[in-house]
Short mmCIF file of C-alpha atoms in Angstrom, two decimals:
data_model
loop_
_atom_site.label_atom_id
_atom_site.label_comp_id
_atom_site.label_asym_id
_atom_site.label_seq_id
_atom_site.Cartn_x
_atom_site.Cartn_y
_atom_site.Cartn_z
CA UNK A 927 -9.68 9.73 67.89
CA UNK A 928 -10.02 5.98 68.24
CA UNK A 929 -7.69 3.31 66.89
CA UNK A 930 -9.05 1.62 63.79
CA UNK A 931 -7.52 -1.86 63.65
CA UNK A 932 -8.33 -4.15 66.53
CA UNK A 933 -9.69 -7.69 66.79
CA UNK A 934 -13.45 -8.02 66.51
CA UNK A 935 -16.06 -10.59 67.50
CA UNK A 936 -18.74 -11.89 65.15
CA UNK A 937 -20.21 -15.00 66.76
CA UNK A 938 -20.10 -16.87 70.06
CA UNK A 939 -17.47 -19.31 68.82
CA UNK A 940 -15.13 -16.45 68.06
CA UNK A 941 -15.26 -14.74 71.43
CA UNK A 942 -11.71 -14.10 72.58
CA UNK A 943 -12.10 -11.82 75.61
CA UNK A 944 -10.89 -13.36 78.87
CA UNK A 945 -13.81 -14.30 81.10
CA UNK A 946 -13.73 -13.71 84.85
CA UNK A 947 -16.40 -15.30 86.98
CA UNK A 948 -17.11 -12.96 89.84
CA UNK A 949 -19.96 -11.26 91.69
CA UNK A 950 -22.05 -14.42 91.28
CA UNK A 951 -24.30 -14.95 88.29
CA UNK A 952 -26.70 -12.03 88.79
CA UNK A 953 -24.76 -9.92 86.33
CA UNK A 954 -25.69 -12.39 83.59
CA UNK A 955 -29.26 -11.16 83.79
CA UNK A 956 -28.00 -7.61 83.49
CA UNK A 957 -25.89 -8.56 80.50
CA UNK A 958 -28.84 -10.18 78.80
CA UNK A 959 -31.00 -7.12 79.34
CA UNK A 960 -28.24 -4.81 78.12
CA UNK A 961 -28.16 -6.87 74.94
CA UNK A 962 -31.94 -6.93 74.54
CA UNK A 963 -31.85 -3.89 72.31
CA UNK A 964 -29.64 -5.83 69.89
CA UNK A 965 -31.95 -8.82 69.94
CA UNK A 966 -35.11 -6.76 69.40
CA UNK A 967 -33.61 -4.52 66.76
CA UNK A 968 -32.07 -7.49 64.93
CA UNK A 969 -35.27 -9.45 64.52
CA UNK A 970 -35.40 -12.67 62.54
CA UNK A 971 -35.86 -11.73 58.89
CA UNK A 972 -37.72 -14.14 56.61
CA UNK A 973 -36.54 -13.95 53.03
CA UNK A 974 -38.94 -14.37 50.10
CA UNK A 975 -38.27 -14.73 46.41
CA UNK A 976 -39.91 -12.22 44.06
CA UNK A 977 -43.06 -14.25 43.37
CA UNK A 978 -43.57 -15.12 47.03
CA UNK A 979 -43.04 -11.48 47.96
CA UNK A 980 -45.64 -10.29 45.46
CA UNK A 981 -48.14 -12.88 46.71
CA UNK A 982 -47.57 -11.95 50.36
CA UNK A 983 -47.91 -8.22 49.62
CA UNK A 984 -51.19 -8.77 47.76
CA UNK A 985 -52.53 -10.85 50.65
CA UNK A 986 -51.47 -8.16 53.13
CA UNK A 987 -53.34 -5.48 51.16
CA UNK A 988 -56.48 -7.63 51.27
CA UNK A 989 -56.05 -8.25 55.01
CA UNK A 990 -55.73 -4.52 55.64
CA UNK A 991 -58.88 -3.77 53.66
CA UNK A 992 -60.81 -6.31 55.72
CA UNK A 993 -60.06 -4.46 58.94
CA UNK A 994 -63.24 -2.94 60.36
CA UNK A 995 -61.70 0.53 60.80
CA UNK A 996 -59.51 0.56 57.70
CA UNK A 997 -61.27 3.54 56.12
CA UNK A 998 -60.14 5.75 59.01
CA UNK A 999 -56.67 4.18 59.15
CA UNK A 1000 -55.79 4.31 55.45
CA UNK A 1001 -54.61 7.98 55.39
CA UNK A 1002 -52.29 7.22 58.32
CA UNK A 1003 -50.98 4.17 56.44
CA UNK A 1004 -50.12 6.33 53.42
CA UNK A 1005 -48.24 8.75 55.68
CA UNK A 1006 -46.42 5.86 57.39
CA UNK A 1007 -45.34 4.39 54.04
CA UNK A 1008 -44.04 7.78 52.95
CA UNK A 1009 -42.09 8.17 56.20
CA UNK A 1010 -40.41 4.83 55.51
CA UNK A 1011 -39.48 5.82 51.96
CA UNK A 1012 -42.56 4.88 49.96
CA UNK A 1013 -43.11 1.78 47.91
CA UNK A 1014 -43.41 -1.57 49.66
CA UNK A 1015 -40.60 -1.15 52.19
CA UNK A 1016 -42.96 -0.58 55.12
CA UNK A 1017 -45.25 -3.51 54.32
CA UNK A 1018 -42.31 -5.83 53.73
CA UNK A 1019 -40.83 -4.91 57.11
CA UNK A 1020 -43.95 -6.18 58.87
CA UNK A 1021 -44.09 -9.33 56.78
CA UNK A 1022 -40.41 -10.21 57.24
CA UNK A 1023 -40.49 -9.77 60.99
CA UNK A 1024 -43.77 -11.64 61.43
CA UNK A 1025 -43.19 -14.94 59.68
CA UNK A 1026 -44.71 -13.66 56.41
CA UNK A 1027 -48.22 -13.94 57.86
CA UNK A 1028 -50.35 -11.28 56.07
CA UNK A 1029 -53.21 -11.31 58.58
CA UNK A 1030 -50.89 -10.97 61.57
CA UNK A 1031 -48.97 -8.21 59.77
CA UNK A 1032 -52.21 -6.32 59.13
CA UNK A 1033 -53.13 -6.43 62.81
CA UNK A 1034 -49.65 -5.21 63.78
CA UNK A 1035 -49.83 -2.39 61.24
CA UNK A 1036 -53.20 -1.25 62.58
CA UNK A 1037 -51.81 -1.25 66.11
CA UNK A 1038 -48.78 0.76 64.97
CA UNK A 1039 -50.96 3.32 63.18
CA UNK A 1040 -52.88 3.93 66.40
CA UNK A 1041 -49.59 4.18 68.30
CA UNK A 1042 -48.25 6.71 65.80
CA UNK A 1043 -51.30 8.89 66.16
CA UNK A 1044 -51.20 8.77 69.97
CA UNK A 1045 -47.50 9.70 70.08
CA UNK A 1046 -47.46 12.53 67.55
CA UNK A 1047 -45.48 10.56 64.96
CA UNK A 1048 -47.64 11.83 62.11
CA UNK A 1049 -46.16 15.34 62.39
CA UNK A 1050 -44.22 16.80 59.49
CA UNK A 1051 -40.43 16.56 59.58
CA UNK A 1052 -39.82 19.99 61.07
CA UNK A 1053 -42.33 19.42 63.86
CA UNK A 1054 -40.96 15.97 64.58
CA UNK A 1055 -37.34 17.10 64.96
CA UNK A 1056 -38.44 20.06 67.07
CA UNK A 1057 -40.33 17.65 69.35
CA UNK A 1058 -37.18 15.52 69.66
CA UNK A 1059 -34.85 18.41 70.49
CA UNK A 1060 -37.27 20.15 72.86
CA UNK A 1061 -38.22 17.03 74.81
CA UNK A 1062 -36.94 17.24 78.41
CA UNK A 1063 -35.25 13.84 78.09
CA UNK A 1064 -33.09 14.96 75.16
CA UNK A 1065 -30.43 16.44 77.47
CA UNK A 1066 -29.98 13.01 79.06
CA UNK A 1067 -29.79 11.14 75.75
CA UNK A 1068 -26.17 10.89 74.49
CA UNK A 1069 -27.20 9.84 71.00
CA UNK A 1070 -27.02 11.62 67.64
CA UNK A 1071 -27.75 10.90 64.00
CA UNK A 1072 -25.56 11.15 60.93
CA UNK A 1073 -27.92 11.41 57.92
CA UNK A 1074 -27.63 9.01 55.04
CA UNK A 1075 -26.58 11.83 52.72
CA UNK A 1076 -23.19 11.76 54.49
CA UNK A 1077 -22.70 7.97 54.20
CA UNK A 1078 -21.61 6.28 50.95
CA UNK A 1079 -24.37 3.65 50.88
CA UNK A 1080 -27.06 6.05 52.13
CA UNK A 1081 -27.62 4.31 55.48
CA UNK A 1082 -28.26 6.77 58.35
CA UNK A 1083 -26.04 6.32 61.41
CA UNK A 1084 -27.22 6.45 65.03
CA UNK A 1085 -24.21 6.98 67.30
CA UNK A 1086 -24.38 6.60 71.10
CA UNK A 1087 -21.73 7.37 73.73
CA UNK A 1088 -22.76 4.87 76.42
CA UNK A 1089 -20.44 6.26 79.10
CA UNK A 1090 -22.71 9.31 79.26
CA UNK A 1091 -25.97 7.37 79.52
CA UNK A 1092 -27.14 7.61 83.14
CA UNK A 1093 -29.74 4.87 83.28
CA UNK A 1094 -30.95 5.17 86.88
CA UNK A 1095 -30.95 8.98 86.95
CA UNK A 1096 -32.89 9.19 83.69
CA UNK A 1097 -35.51 6.69 84.81
CA UNK A 1098 -35.87 8.57 88.10
CA UNK A 1099 -36.27 11.94 86.38
CA UNK A 1100 -39.14 10.95 84.07
CA UNK A 1101 -42.14 8.69 84.26
CA UNK A 1102 -42.12 5.66 81.99
CA UNK A 1103 -44.78 6.94 79.62
CA UNK A 1104 -42.82 10.15 79.01
CA UNK A 1105 -39.64 8.23 78.26
CA UNK A 1106 -41.50 5.86 75.97
CA UNK A 1107 -42.83 8.85 74.06
CA UNK A 1108 -39.31 10.25 73.65
CA UNK A 1109 -37.91 6.91 72.47
CA UNK A 1110 -40.76 6.70 69.95
CA UNK A 1111 -39.85 10.15 68.63
CA UNK A 1112 -36.20 9.10 68.40
CA UNK A 1113 -36.98 5.89 66.48
CA UNK A 1114 -39.27 7.86 64.19
CA UNK A 1115 -36.34 10.17 63.46
CA UNK A 1116 -34.36 7.15 62.25
CA UNK A 1117 -37.27 6.08 60.10
CA UNK A 1118 -37.60 9.55 58.53
CA UNK A 1119 -33.87 9.67 57.76
CA UNK A 1120 -34.10 6.22 56.20
CA UNK A 1121 -37.09 7.30 54.11
CA UNK A 1122 -35.39 10.51 52.99
CA UNK A 1123 -32.30 8.60 51.92
CA UNK A 1124 -34.33 5.97 50.04
CA UNK A 1125 -36.28 8.61 48.09
CA UNK A 1126 -33.12 10.58 47.30
CA UNK A 1127 -31.37 7.47 45.94
CA UNK A 1128 -34.46 6.14 44.16
CA UNK A 1129 -34.04 2.74 45.81
CA UNK A 1130 -34.73 1.41 49.32
CA UNK A 1131 -31.78 1.87 51.68
CA UNK A 1132 -30.94 -1.30 53.60
CA UNK A 1133 -31.37 0.22 57.07
CA UNK A 1134 -29.50 2.09 59.78
CA UNK A 1135 -26.04 1.65 61.22
CA UNK A 1136 -26.44 1.69 65.02
CA UNK A 1137 -23.12 2.39 66.74
CA UNK A 1138 -22.71 1.98 70.51
CA UNK A 1139 -19.43 3.38 71.78
CA UNK A 1140 -18.25 1.88 75.09
CA UNK A 1141 -15.16 4.10 75.43
CA UNK A 1142 -14.68 5.14 79.10
CA UNK A 1143 -17.72 3.11 80.11
CA UNK A 1144 -17.78 1.63 83.61
CA UNK A 1145 -19.26 -1.63 82.40
CA UNK A 1146 -20.07 -3.20 85.77
CA UNK A 1147 -21.80 -0.05 87.05
CA UNK A 1148 -23.73 0.25 83.78
CA UNK A 1149 -24.87 -3.37 83.91
CA UNK A 1150 -25.80 -3.02 87.57
CA UNK A 1151 -28.07 -0.09 86.73
CA UNK A 1152 -29.58 -1.97 83.81
CA UNK A 1153 -30.23 -5.01 85.98
CA UNK A 1154 -31.93 -2.89 88.65
CA UNK A 1155 -34.30 -1.36 86.10
CA UNK A 1156 -34.62 -4.14 83.56
CA UNK A 1157 -38.47 -4.40 83.53
CA UNK A 1158 -38.87 -0.70 82.70
CA UNK A 1159 -36.07 -0.78 80.11
CA UNK A 1160 -37.64 -3.81 78.44
CA UNK A 1161 -41.06 -2.15 78.25
CA UNK A 1162 -39.69 1.12 76.88
CA UNK A 1163 -37.51 -0.37 74.18
CA UNK A 1164 -40.05 -3.02 73.16
CA UNK A 1165 -41.66 -0.35 71.01
CA UNK A 1166 -38.73 -0.73 68.62
CA UNK A 1167 -39.64 -4.25 67.55
CA UNK A 1168 -43.38 -3.59 67.85
CA UNK A 1169 -43.68 -0.36 65.88
CA UNK A 1170 -40.39 0.16 64.01
CA UNK A 1171 -39.58 -3.28 62.58
CA UNK A 1172 -36.57 -4.05 60.42
CA UNK A 1173 -34.97 -0.59 60.69
CA UNK A 1174 -31.53 -1.91 61.58
CA UNK A 1175 -29.02 -2.91 58.90
CA UNK A 1176 -25.91 -3.31 61.08
CA UNK A 1177 -25.11 -2.82 64.76
CA UNK A 1178 -21.55 -2.05 65.93
CA UNK A 1179 -20.38 -2.08 69.55
CA UNK A 1180 -17.09 -0.16 69.71
CA UNK A 1181 -14.34 -0.17 72.33
CA UNK A 1182 -16.10 -3.11 73.92
CA UNK A 1183 -15.16 -4.14 77.47
CA UNK A 1184 -14.62 -7.76 78.50
CA UNK A 1185 -18.23 -8.17 79.55
CA UNK A 1186 -19.39 -7.49 75.98
CA UNK A 1187 -18.31 -11.00 75.03
CA UNK A 1188 -20.55 -12.37 77.76
CA UNK A 1189 -23.47 -10.18 76.68
CA UNK A 1190 -23.05 -11.62 73.22
CA UNK A 1191 -22.97 -15.20 74.54
CA UNK A 1192 -26.25 -14.54 76.38
CA UNK A 1193 -28.04 -12.89 73.48
CA UNK A 1194 -26.76 -14.68 70.37
CA UNK A 1195 -28.49 -18.05 70.97
CA UNK A 1196 -31.86 -16.27 70.78
CA UNK A 1197 -31.07 -14.66 67.43
CA UNK A 1198 -31.19 -16.09 63.92
CA UNK A 1199 -27.99 -16.42 61.90
CA UNK A 1200 -29.21 -13.49 59.79
CA UNK A 1201 -29.68 -11.37 62.90
CA UNK A 1202 -26.29 -12.41 64.30
CA UNK A 1203 -24.67 -11.30 61.06
CA UNK A 1204 -25.93 -7.77 61.75
CA UNK A 1205 -23.94 -7.46 64.99
CA UNK A 1206 -20.22 -6.68 65.22
CA UNK A 1207 -18.52 -6.31 68.62
CA UNK A 1208 -15.02 -4.87 68.58
CA UNK A 1209 -12.29 -3.85 71.03
CA UNK A 1210 -11.77 -0.73 68.91
CA UNK A 1211 -13.36 0.36 65.64
CA UNK A 1212 -13.56 -2.38 62.99
CA UNK A 1213 -12.15 -1.52 59.55
CA UNK A 1214 -15.45 -2.46 57.92
CA UNK A 1215 -17.23 0.35 59.79
CA UNK A 1216 -14.59 2.85 58.75
CA UNK A 1217 -15.00 1.68 55.17
CA UNK A 1218 -18.80 1.88 55.34
CA UNK A 1219 -18.66 5.44 56.67
CA UNK A 1220 -16.10 6.58 54.12
CA UNK A 1221 -12.80 6.45 55.99
CA UNK A 1222 -11.18 7.28 59.31
CA UNK A 1223 -12.06 10.97 59.01
CA UNK A 1224 -15.72 9.97 58.79
CA UNK A 1225 -15.37 7.88 61.96
CA UNK A 1226 -13.92 10.88 63.79
CA UNK A 1227 -16.79 13.02 62.52
CA UNK A 1228 -19.26 10.44 63.83
CA UNK A 1229 -17.64 10.30 67.27
CA UNK A 1230 -17.74 14.11 67.45
CA UNK A 1231 -21.53 14.00 67.08
CA UNK A 1232 -21.79 13.50 70.84
CA UNK A 1233 -19.54 15.49 73.17
CA UNK A 1234 -17.69 13.90 76.07
CA UNK A 1235 -20.35 15.48 78.29
CA UNK A 1236 -23.00 13.49 76.45
CA UNK A 1237 -24.53 16.32 74.43
CA UNK A 1238 -25.57 15.66 70.84
CA UNK A 1239 -24.31 18.21 68.35
#
């Protein structure tokens, strides 16, 4: 198991890792790209009071109805809302991550509905999870989910063992469109788990816990691979912010190497204070994560979701 009480980093001013300047500055680009997933997943949320929220939602409904092809899109919108947990959670996600602009949110929703249809994201739960597990890229994807039913606050957990993620080999084995399809299926899995948990609890769950474990990671090799393939990585993971907005509640980077502090320094200035508050970078496992999951035994159960060979269980 992993030790549970180490120092952690919350904001650029608190970075305490020693910094070594070597190999020029090219690795900074790699660090920024490696942190892009955090920046895109932790989008700037715009908070509204109850009256403003009701007004924005009503305006969004009207904007959707004005779309030329809304009659054909409306059944897909109902399915999408259900996948997210029902109620207004889905609509609010698009408003919050789009500056509370109803017309812009409507256009984004229409684009997402077309994307969902094209990528088979309207399948029922059994078909979706079968598509995930049978996809050829699944064997190269050292990620696994812990459903919200096993977490005290109902938030699903996505755990990743980064030392087993072979970036270059995976990109070489599949074309970009195929990988994008798999990532879409994976994100949809998170959305379904979030929706299931929200319906079970009778109240919207705040989002997912995304946990990136850097134990045994060769950080410089990893960043070198990311840097070499950064345009493709950016295109593939952009679908998260485009079509799965506001899924993330909290992101934890565990057993972080020295370079993690530098990744954070590159990424944090482009994130809002609200988004920064979602990210926790730690040399070990922060006590707050152990508490959120229900104790140290729960942390060990999470880590066991992915074997040391990178296979999800």
